[in-house]
Coordinates of C-alpha atoms in Angstrom, one line a residue:
Chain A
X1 CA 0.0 0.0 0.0
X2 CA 0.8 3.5 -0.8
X3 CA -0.1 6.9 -0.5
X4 CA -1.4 8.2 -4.0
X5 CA -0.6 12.3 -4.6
X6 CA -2.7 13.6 -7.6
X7 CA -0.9 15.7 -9.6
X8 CA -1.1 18.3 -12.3
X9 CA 0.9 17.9 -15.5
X10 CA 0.7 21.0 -17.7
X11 CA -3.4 20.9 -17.4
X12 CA -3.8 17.1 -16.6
X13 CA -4.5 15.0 -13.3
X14 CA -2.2 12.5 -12.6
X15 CA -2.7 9.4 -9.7
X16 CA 1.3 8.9 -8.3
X17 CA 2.7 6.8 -6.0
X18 CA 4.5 8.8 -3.1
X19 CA 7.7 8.0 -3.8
X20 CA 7.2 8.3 -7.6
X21 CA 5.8 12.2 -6.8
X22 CA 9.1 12.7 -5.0
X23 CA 11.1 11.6 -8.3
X24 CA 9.1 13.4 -10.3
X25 CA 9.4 16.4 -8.2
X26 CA 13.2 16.3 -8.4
X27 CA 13.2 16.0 -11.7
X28 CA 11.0 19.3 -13.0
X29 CA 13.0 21.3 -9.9
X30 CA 16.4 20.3 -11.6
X31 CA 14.7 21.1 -14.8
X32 CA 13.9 24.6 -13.3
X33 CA 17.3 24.5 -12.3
X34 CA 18.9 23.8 -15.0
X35 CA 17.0 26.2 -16.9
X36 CA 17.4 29.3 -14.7
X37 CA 19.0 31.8 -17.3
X38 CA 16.6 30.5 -20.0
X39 CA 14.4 33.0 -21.7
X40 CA 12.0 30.2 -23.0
X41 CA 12.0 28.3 -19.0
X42 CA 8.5 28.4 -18.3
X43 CA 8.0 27.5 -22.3
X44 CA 10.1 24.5 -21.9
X45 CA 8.8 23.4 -18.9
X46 CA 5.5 23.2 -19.7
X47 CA 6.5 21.2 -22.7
X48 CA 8.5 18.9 -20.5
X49 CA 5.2 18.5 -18.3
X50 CA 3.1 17.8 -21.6
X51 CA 5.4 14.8 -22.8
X52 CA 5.9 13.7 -19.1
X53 CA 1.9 13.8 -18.9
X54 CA 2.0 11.9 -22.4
X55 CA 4.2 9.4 -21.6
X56 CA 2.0 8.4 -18.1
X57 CA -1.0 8.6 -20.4
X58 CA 0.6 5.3 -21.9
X59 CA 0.6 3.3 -17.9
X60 CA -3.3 4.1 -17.5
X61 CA -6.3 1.8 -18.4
X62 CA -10.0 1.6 -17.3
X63 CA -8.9 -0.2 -14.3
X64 CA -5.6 1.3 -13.2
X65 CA -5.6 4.9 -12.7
X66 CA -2.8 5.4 -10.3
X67 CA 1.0 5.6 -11.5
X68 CA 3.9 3.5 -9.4
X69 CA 6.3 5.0 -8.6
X70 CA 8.6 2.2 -11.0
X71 CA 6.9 3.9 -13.8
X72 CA 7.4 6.7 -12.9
X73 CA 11.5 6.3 -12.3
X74 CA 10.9 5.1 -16.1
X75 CA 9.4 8.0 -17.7
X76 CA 12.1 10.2 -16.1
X77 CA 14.6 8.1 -17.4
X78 CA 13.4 8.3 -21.1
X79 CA 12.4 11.6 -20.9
X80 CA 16.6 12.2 -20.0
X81 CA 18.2 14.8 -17.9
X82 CA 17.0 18.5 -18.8
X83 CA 20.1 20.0 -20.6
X84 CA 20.9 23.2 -22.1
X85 CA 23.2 23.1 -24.8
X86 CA 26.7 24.9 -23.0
X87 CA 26.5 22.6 -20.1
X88 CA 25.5 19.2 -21.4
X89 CA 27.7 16.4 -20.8
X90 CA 29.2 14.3 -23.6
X91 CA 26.8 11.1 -22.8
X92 CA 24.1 13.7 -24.1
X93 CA 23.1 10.9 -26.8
X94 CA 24.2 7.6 -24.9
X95 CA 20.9 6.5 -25.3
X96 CA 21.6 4.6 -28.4
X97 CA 24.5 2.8 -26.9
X98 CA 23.6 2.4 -23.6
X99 CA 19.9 0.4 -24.3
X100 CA 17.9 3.2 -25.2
X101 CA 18.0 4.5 -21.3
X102 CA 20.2 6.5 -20.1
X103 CA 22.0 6.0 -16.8
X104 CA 23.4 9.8 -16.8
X105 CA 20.7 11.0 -14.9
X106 CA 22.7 10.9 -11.5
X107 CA 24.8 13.7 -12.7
X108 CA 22.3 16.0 -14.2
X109 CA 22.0 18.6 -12.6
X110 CA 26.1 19.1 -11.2
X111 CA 27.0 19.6 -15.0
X112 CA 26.2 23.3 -14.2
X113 CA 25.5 24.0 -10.6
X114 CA 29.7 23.5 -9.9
X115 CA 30.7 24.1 -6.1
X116 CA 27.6 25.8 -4.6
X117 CA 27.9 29.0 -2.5
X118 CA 29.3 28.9 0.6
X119 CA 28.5 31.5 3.1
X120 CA 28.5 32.0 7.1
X121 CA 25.3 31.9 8.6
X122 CA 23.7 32.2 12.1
X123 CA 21.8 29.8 12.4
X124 CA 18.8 29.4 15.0
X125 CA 17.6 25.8 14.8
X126 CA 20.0 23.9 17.8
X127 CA 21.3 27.3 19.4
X128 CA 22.4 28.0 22.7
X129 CA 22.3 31.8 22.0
X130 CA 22.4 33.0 18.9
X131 CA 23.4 30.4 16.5
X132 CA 27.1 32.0 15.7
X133 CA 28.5 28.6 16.6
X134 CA 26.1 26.5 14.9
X135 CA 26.8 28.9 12.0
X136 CA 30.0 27.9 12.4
X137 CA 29.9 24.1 12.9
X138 CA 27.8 24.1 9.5
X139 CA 30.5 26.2 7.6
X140 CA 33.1 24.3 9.0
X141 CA 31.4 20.9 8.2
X142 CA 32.3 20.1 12.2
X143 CA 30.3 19.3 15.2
X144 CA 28.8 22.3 17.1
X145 CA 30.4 21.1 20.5
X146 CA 33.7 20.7 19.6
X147 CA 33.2 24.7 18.1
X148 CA 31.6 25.9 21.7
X149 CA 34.3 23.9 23.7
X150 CA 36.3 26.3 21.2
X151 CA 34.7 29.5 21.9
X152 CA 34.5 28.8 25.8
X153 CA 38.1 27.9 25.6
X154 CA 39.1 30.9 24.2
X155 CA 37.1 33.1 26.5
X156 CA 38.9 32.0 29.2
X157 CA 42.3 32.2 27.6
X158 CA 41.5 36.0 26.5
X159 CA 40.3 36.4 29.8
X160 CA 36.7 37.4 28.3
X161 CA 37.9 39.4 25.6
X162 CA 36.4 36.8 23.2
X163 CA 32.8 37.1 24.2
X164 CA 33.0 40.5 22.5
X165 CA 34.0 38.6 19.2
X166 CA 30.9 36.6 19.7
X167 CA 28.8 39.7 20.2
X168 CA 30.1 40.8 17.2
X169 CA 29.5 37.7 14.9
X170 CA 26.2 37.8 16.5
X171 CA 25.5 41.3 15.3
X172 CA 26.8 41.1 12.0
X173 CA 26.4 37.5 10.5
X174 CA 23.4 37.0 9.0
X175 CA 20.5 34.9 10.0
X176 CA 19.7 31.8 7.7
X177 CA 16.5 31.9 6.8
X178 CA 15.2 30.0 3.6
X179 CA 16.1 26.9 2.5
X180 CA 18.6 27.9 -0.1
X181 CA 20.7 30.1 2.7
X182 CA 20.6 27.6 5.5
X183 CA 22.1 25.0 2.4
X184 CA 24.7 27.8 1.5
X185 CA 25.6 27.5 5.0
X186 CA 26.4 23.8 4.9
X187 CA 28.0 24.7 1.3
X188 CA 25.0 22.7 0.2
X189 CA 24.3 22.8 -3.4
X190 CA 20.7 23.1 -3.2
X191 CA 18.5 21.2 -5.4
X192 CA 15.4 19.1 -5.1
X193 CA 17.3 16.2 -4.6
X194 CA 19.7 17.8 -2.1
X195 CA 17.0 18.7 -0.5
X196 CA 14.6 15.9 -0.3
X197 CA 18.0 13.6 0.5
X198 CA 18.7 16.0 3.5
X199 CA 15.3 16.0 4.9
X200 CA 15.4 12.5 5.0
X201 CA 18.5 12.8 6.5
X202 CA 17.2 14.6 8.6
X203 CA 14.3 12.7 9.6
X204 CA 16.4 9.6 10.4
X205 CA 18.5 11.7 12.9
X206 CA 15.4 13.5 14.1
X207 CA 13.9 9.8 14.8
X208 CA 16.7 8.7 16.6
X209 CA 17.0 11.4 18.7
X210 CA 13.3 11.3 19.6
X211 CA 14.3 7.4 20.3
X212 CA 16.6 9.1 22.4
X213 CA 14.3 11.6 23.6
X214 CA 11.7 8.6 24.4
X215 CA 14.4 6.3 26.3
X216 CA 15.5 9.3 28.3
X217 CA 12.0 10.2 28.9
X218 CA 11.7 6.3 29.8
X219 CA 14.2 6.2 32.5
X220 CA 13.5 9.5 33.6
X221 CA 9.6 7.9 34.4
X222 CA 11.4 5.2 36.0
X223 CA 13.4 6.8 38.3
X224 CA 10.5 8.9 39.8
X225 CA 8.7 6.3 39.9
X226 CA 10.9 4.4 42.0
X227 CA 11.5 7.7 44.1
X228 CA 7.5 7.8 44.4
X229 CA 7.1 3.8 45.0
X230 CA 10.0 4.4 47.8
X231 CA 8.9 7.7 49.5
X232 CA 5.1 5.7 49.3
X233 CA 5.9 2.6 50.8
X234 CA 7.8 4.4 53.8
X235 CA 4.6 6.5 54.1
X236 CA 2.2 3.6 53.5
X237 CA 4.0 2.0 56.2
X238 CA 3.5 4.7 58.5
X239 CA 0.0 5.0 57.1
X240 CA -1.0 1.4 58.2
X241 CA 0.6 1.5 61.8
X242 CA -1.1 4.8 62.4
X243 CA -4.0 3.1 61.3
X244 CA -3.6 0.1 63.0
X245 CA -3.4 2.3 65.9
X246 CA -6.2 4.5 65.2
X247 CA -8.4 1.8 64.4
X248 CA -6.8 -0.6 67.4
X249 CA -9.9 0.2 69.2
X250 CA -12.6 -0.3 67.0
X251 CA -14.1 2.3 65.1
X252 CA -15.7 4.4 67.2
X253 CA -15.0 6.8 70.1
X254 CA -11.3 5.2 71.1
X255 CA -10.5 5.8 66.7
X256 CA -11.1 9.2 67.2
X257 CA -9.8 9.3 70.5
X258 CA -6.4 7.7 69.3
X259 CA -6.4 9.9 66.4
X260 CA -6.9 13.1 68.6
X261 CA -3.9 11.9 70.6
X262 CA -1.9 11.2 67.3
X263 CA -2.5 14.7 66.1
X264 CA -1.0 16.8 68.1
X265 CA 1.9 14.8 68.2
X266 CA 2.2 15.3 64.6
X267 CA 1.6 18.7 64.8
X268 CA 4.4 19.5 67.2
X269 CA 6.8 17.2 65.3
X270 CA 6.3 18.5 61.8
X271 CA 6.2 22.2 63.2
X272 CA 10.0 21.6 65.1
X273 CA 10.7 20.1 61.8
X274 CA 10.1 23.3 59.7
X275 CA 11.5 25.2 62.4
X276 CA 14.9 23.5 62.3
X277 CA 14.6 23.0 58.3
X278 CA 14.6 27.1 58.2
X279 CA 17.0 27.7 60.8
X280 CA 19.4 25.0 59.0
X281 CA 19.2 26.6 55.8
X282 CA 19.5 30.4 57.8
X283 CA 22.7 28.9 59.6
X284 CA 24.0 27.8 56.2
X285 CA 23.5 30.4 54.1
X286 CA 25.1 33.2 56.5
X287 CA 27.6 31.2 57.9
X288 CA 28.5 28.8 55.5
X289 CA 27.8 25.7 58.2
X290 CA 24.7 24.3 59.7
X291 CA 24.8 24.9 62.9
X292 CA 29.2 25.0 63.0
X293 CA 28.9 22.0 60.6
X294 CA 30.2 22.5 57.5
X295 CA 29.3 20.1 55.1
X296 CA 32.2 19.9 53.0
X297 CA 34.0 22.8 51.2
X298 CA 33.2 22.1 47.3
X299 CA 29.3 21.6 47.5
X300 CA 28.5 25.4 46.4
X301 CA 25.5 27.1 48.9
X302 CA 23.0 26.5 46.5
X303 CA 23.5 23.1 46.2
X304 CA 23.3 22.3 49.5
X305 CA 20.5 24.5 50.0
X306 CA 18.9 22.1 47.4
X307 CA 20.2 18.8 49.3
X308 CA 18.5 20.3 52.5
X309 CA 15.1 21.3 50.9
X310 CA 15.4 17.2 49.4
X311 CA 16.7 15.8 52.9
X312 CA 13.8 18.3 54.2
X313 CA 10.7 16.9 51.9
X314 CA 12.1 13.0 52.3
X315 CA 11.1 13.9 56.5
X316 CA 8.2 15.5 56.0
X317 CA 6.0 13.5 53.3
X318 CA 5.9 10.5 54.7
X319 CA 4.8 12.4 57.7
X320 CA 2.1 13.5 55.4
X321 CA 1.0 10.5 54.5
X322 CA 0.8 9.4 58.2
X323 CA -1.6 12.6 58.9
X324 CA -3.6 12.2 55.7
X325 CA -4.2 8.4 57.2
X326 CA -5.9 9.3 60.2
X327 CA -8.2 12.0 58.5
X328 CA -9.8 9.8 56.4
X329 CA -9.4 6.4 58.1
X330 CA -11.1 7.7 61.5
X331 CA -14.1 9.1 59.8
X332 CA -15.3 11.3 56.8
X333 CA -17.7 13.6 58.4
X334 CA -15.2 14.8 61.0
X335 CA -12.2 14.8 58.4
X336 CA -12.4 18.7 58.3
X337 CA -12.6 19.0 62.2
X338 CA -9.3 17.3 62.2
X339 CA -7.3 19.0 59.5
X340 CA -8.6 22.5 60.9
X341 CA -7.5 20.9 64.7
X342 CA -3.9 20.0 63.0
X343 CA -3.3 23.4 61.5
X344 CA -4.0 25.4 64.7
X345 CA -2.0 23.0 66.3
X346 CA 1.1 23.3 64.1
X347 CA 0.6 27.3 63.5
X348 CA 0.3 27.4 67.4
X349 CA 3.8 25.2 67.9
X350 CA 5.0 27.5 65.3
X351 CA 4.8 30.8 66.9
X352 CA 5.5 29.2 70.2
X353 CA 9.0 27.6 69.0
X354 CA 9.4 30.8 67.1
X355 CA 9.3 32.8 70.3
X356 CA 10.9 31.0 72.6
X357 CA 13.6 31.0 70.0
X358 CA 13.8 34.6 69.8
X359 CA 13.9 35.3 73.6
X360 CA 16.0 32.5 74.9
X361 CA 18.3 31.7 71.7
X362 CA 20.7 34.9 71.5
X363 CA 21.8 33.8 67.8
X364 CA 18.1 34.0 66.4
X365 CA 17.7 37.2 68.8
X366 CA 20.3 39.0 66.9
X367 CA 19.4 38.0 63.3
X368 CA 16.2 39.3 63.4
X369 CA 17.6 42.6 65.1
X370 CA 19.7 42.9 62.4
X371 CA 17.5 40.9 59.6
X372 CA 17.6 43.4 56.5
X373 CA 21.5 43.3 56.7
X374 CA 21.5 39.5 57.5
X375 CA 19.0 38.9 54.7
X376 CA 21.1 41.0 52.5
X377 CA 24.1 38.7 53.6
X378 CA 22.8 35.3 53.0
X379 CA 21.4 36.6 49.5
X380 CA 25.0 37.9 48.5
X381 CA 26.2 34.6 49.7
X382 CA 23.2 32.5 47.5
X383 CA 24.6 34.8 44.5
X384 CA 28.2 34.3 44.7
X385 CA 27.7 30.6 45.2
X386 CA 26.3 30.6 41.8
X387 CA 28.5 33.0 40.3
X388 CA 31.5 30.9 41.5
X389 CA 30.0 27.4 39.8
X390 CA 30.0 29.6 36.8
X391 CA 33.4 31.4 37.2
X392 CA 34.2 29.8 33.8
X393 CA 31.9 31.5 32.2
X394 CA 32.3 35.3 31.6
X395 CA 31.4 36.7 34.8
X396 CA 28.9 39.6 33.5
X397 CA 27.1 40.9 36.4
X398 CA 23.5 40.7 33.6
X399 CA 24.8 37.2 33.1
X400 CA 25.4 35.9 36.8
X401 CA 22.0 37.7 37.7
X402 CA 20.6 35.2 35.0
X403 CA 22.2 32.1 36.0
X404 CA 21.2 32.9 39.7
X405 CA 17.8 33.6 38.0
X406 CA 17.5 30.4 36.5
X407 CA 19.0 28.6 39.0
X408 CA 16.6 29.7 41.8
X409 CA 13.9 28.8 39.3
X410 CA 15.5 25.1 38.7
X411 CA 15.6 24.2 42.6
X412 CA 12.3 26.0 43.3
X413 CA 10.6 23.9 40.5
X414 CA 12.8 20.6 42.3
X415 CA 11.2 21.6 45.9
X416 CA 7.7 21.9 44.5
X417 CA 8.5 18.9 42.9
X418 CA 9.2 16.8 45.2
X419 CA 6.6 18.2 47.5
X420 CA 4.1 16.8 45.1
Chain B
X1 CA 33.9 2.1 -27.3
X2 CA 36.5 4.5 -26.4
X3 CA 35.6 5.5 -30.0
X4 CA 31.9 5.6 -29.4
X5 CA 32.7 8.0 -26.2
X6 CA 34.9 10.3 -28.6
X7 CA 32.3 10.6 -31.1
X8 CA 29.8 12.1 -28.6
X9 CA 30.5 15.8 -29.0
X10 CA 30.7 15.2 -32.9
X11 CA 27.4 13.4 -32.5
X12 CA 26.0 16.0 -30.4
X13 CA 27.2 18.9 -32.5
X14 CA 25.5 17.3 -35.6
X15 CA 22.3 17.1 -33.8
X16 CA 21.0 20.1 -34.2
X17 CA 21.2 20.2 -38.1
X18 CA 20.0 16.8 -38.6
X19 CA 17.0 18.3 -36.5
X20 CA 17.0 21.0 -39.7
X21 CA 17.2 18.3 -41.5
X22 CA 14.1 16.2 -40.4
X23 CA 12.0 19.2 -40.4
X24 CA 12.4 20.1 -43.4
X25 CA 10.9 17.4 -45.3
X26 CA 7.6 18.2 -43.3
X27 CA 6.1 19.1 -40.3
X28 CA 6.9 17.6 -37.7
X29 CA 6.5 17.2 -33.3
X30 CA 9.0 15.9 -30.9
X31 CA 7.6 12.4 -30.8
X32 CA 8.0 12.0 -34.2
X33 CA 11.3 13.6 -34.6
X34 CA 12.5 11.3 -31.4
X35 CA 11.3 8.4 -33.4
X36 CA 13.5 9.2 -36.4
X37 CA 16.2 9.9 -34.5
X38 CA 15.8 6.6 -32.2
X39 CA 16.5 4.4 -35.5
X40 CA 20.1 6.4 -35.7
X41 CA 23.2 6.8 -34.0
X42 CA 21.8 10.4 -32.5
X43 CA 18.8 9.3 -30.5
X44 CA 18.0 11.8 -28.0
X45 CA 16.0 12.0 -24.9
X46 CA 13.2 15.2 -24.4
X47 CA 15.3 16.4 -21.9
X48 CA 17.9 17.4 -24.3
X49 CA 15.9 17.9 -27.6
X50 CA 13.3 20.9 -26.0
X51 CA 16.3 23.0 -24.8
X52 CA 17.3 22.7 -28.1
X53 CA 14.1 23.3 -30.6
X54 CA 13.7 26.0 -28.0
X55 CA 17.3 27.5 -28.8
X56 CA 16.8 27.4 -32.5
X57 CA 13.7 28.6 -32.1
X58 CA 15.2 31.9 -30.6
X59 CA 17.6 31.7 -33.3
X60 CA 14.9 31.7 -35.8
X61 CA 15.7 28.6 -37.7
X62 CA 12.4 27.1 -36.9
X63 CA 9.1 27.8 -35.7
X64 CA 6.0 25.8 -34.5
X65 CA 2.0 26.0 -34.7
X66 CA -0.2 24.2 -32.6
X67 CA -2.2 21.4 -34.0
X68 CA -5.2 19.6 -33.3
X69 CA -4.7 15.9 -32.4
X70 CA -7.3 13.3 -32.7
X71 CA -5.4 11.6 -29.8
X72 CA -4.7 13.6 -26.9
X73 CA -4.2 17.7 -26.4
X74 CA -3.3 19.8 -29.2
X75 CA 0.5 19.3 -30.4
X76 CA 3.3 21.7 -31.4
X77 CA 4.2 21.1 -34.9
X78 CA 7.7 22.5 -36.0
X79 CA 8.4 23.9 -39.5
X80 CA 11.8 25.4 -40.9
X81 CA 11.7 29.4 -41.3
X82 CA 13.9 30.6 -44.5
X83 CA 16.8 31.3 -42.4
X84 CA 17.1 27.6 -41.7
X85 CA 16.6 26.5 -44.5
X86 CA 19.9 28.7 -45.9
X87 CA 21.0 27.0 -42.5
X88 CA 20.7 23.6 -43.4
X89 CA 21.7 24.1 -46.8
X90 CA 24.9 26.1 -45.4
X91 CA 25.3 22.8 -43.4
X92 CA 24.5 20.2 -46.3
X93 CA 28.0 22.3 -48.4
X94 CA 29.8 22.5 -45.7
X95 CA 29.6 18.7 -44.5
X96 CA 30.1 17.7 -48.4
X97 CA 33.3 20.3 -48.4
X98 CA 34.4 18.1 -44.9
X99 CA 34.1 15.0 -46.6
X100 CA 36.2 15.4 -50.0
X101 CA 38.8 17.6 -48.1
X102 CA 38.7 14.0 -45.8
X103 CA 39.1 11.7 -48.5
X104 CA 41.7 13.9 -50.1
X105 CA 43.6 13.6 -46.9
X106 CA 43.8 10.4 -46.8
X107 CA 44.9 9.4 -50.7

């Protein structure tokens, strides 16, 4: 089976095989090609067209009205490549000696076009920034990374002086835009055949690298779910002694009763949880240490601000699930009574930790005397963590707000995430 | 075949008068020219011969009118204009001059 294009030929319908409209397609746009500078092109292309039309005419019958694409490949080859007479190559009348068909036709088409154009593009499709290296690559005929390993290498030999070179290119190569310029950057020659061979090309690379995409993707699923199946079963756990215990006494009065014991505890727990989580990450982010203990010179701030909001949700979501348990396992109708009981609970351990904290811990006492400045501190700090991971790149102010920008973004998304 | 291969340009050069020369008998169209020409040493393909009619046709050695065909859409029937029919006779002396000052040559 096959997917039939209908065609017009210089005024007539044609059936054709897919594969056999991609010949035939070729074909006319070499014609056109080939023809360029020709006075009488659209003259000689609709004649073309009339004896291509013709010589299909001969395939059809009542009973088959759609053209293979073998056929097809056929007519082309009788009809011969399209020559004009400077450019056409001595097998120009082959035909007789070579059985009537030529088998010229896979140069047609270079007689004429000689090297094609080759020009330095930006181009946007794969950029990082701008597309000056993948301009490059193409020109080149090299892989992109091995030209941005390049460009980073030399920004750090010239000490940044080579990022204004790149601003440069990017302000005054060109973009590629059609077809013809993006296969002038490639030093393409660009005809149908180019073409249509590229964008399969293309398409195969494109299909393994959504294979790749899909297997990634794949493992990715995997991972999380293992992560989730983990986290869950710890929780369930939980889940089942609280329930077990909620439930040791029947349903009833001593469920509820249980349940109202459990809650508080949970309450106070996961408050003095939050409460340490914060002042770890407080500790850390002005002093460098959690509490005087450093956890290791190279992990940057941000990171382990991100390993303490992970260490942080691994605590509390089983705890979660625990609490989520004993709402609905002691009974629906209450279920409200006992979330609103929790959260008054909590908030109410909150402020209290808070405040005993603030009059009987002198270290939390003085940061909030002082909290613009200290704020002000432990954001510098959060910045220059990730400006430092990124000291190989050019250290732009713009650029190290960006990173910080995108980072902050990246762990916040990672937090919600696993909260989830 | 090397000889075959070396006669191409020769072959190729020729074409376009023994094109003058076909038409000139009568009117013809491509399909019937190609079917001359497929008997001979100088068949051609369409790819090559419209290029061509079209070039002479600029030139002014021949013209075409359309026809009515009983089989199919109307056809483009090429005639020889008076300047190529000097042409071809130009030709016809001058490939009759190429032959004796051959086959004196060779004695």
């Amino acid at each position: 089976m096959n997917t039939v294009i209908i065609i017009n030929l210089n005024g007539n319908a044609f059936h054709l095989e897919e594969p056999g409209f991609q010949s035939l397609r070729a074909y006319l746009e070499r014609a056109h090609a080939q023809l360029q500078d020709n006075p009488d092109k659209s003259e000689i292309m609709a004649d073309l067209e009339q004896a291509i039309a013709d010589k299909c005419g001969h395939f059809l019958r009542p009973h088959k009205n759609v053209l293979t694409a073998a056929e097809i490949d056929g007519v082309l080859k009788e009809m011969g490549p399209v020559e004009t007479d400077g450019a056409a190559p001595a097998g120009a009348t082959a035909g007789a000696t070579a059985g009537a068909t030529g088998g010229e036709q896979p140069q047609a088409g270079k007689s004429t076009a000689g090297p094609a154009p080759k020009r330095l593009y930006q181009i946007r499709q794969g950029a990082m920034l701008s597309g000056v290296c993948t301009g490059i690559a193409a020109y080149f005929n090299i892989d992109v990374t091995i030209v941005r390993i390049l460009f980073v290498v030399l920004t750090v030999l010239t000490g940044g002086l080579w990022v204004l070179v790149y601003i440069g290119m990017m302000l005054v190569v060109p973009f590629a835009n059609t077809g013809e310029e993006h296969a002038a950057a490639a030093g393409a020659p660009f005809n149908a055949q180019e073409v249509i061979d590229q964008a399969k090309k293309h398409y195969a690379e494109f299909k393994d690298s959504k294979e790749w995409r899909r297997h990634w993707r794949q493992q990715r699923r995997e991972w999380r779910r293992r992560w989730h199946e983990g986290a869950y079963w710890w929780g369930h756990n939980l889940q089942r002694n609280v329930h077990q215990f909620s439930t040791g006494a029947g349903y009833g009065y001593g469920g509820h009763l249980g349940a109202a014991l459990l809650i508080p505890f949970l309450a106070v727990f996961n408050a003095l949880l939050f409460c340490l989580w914060i002042a770890a990450i407080v500790s850390l982010a002005t002093t460098g240490a959690i509490f005087g203990w450093s956890m290791g010179g190279s992990i940057p701030l941000w990171a382990s601000i991100l390993i303490l909001m992970f260490i942080y949700s691994a605590i509390a979501r089983p705890l979660r699930h625990a609490r989520r348990a004993i709402y609905f396992n002691t009974s629906g109708n209450n279920y409200l009574w006992f979330a609103a009981w929790y959260e008054i609970l909590s908030t109410g351990v909150l402020i209290l930790v808070c405040w005993f904290a603030y009059t009987h811990v002198p270290q939390v006492h003085d940061f909030f005397q002082h909290f613009a400045q200290n704020w002000s501190t432990m954001w510098n700090n959060l910045i220059d963590s990730f400006r430092h991971t990124a000291a190989h790149k050019p250290a732009d102010s713009w650029l190290g707000a960006k990173i910080s920008g995108v980072a902050a973004a990246a762990s916040a998304s990672a937090f919600l995430a696993l909260r989830r | 075949m090397t000889a075959d291969t070396k006669f191409n340009p020769l072959r190729k050069g020729l074409l376009e008068f023994l094109i003058l020369q076909i038409i000139s008998a009568d009117k013809v169209y491509v399909a019937d020219m190609m079917k001359r020409l497929q008997e001979t040493d100088f068949a051609t393909q369409e790819g090559t011969l419209y290029p061509l009619l079209s070039k002479m046709r600029r030139e002014e050695f021949v013209d075409y009118e359309w026809q009515e065909s009983d089989s199919g859409p109307p056809r483009k029937y090429y005639k020889l204009t008076a300047k190529g029919k000097s042409q071809l006779a130009e030709f016809k002396d001058y490939w009759a001059y190429l032959n004796t000052t051959i086959n004196k040559l060779g004695r």
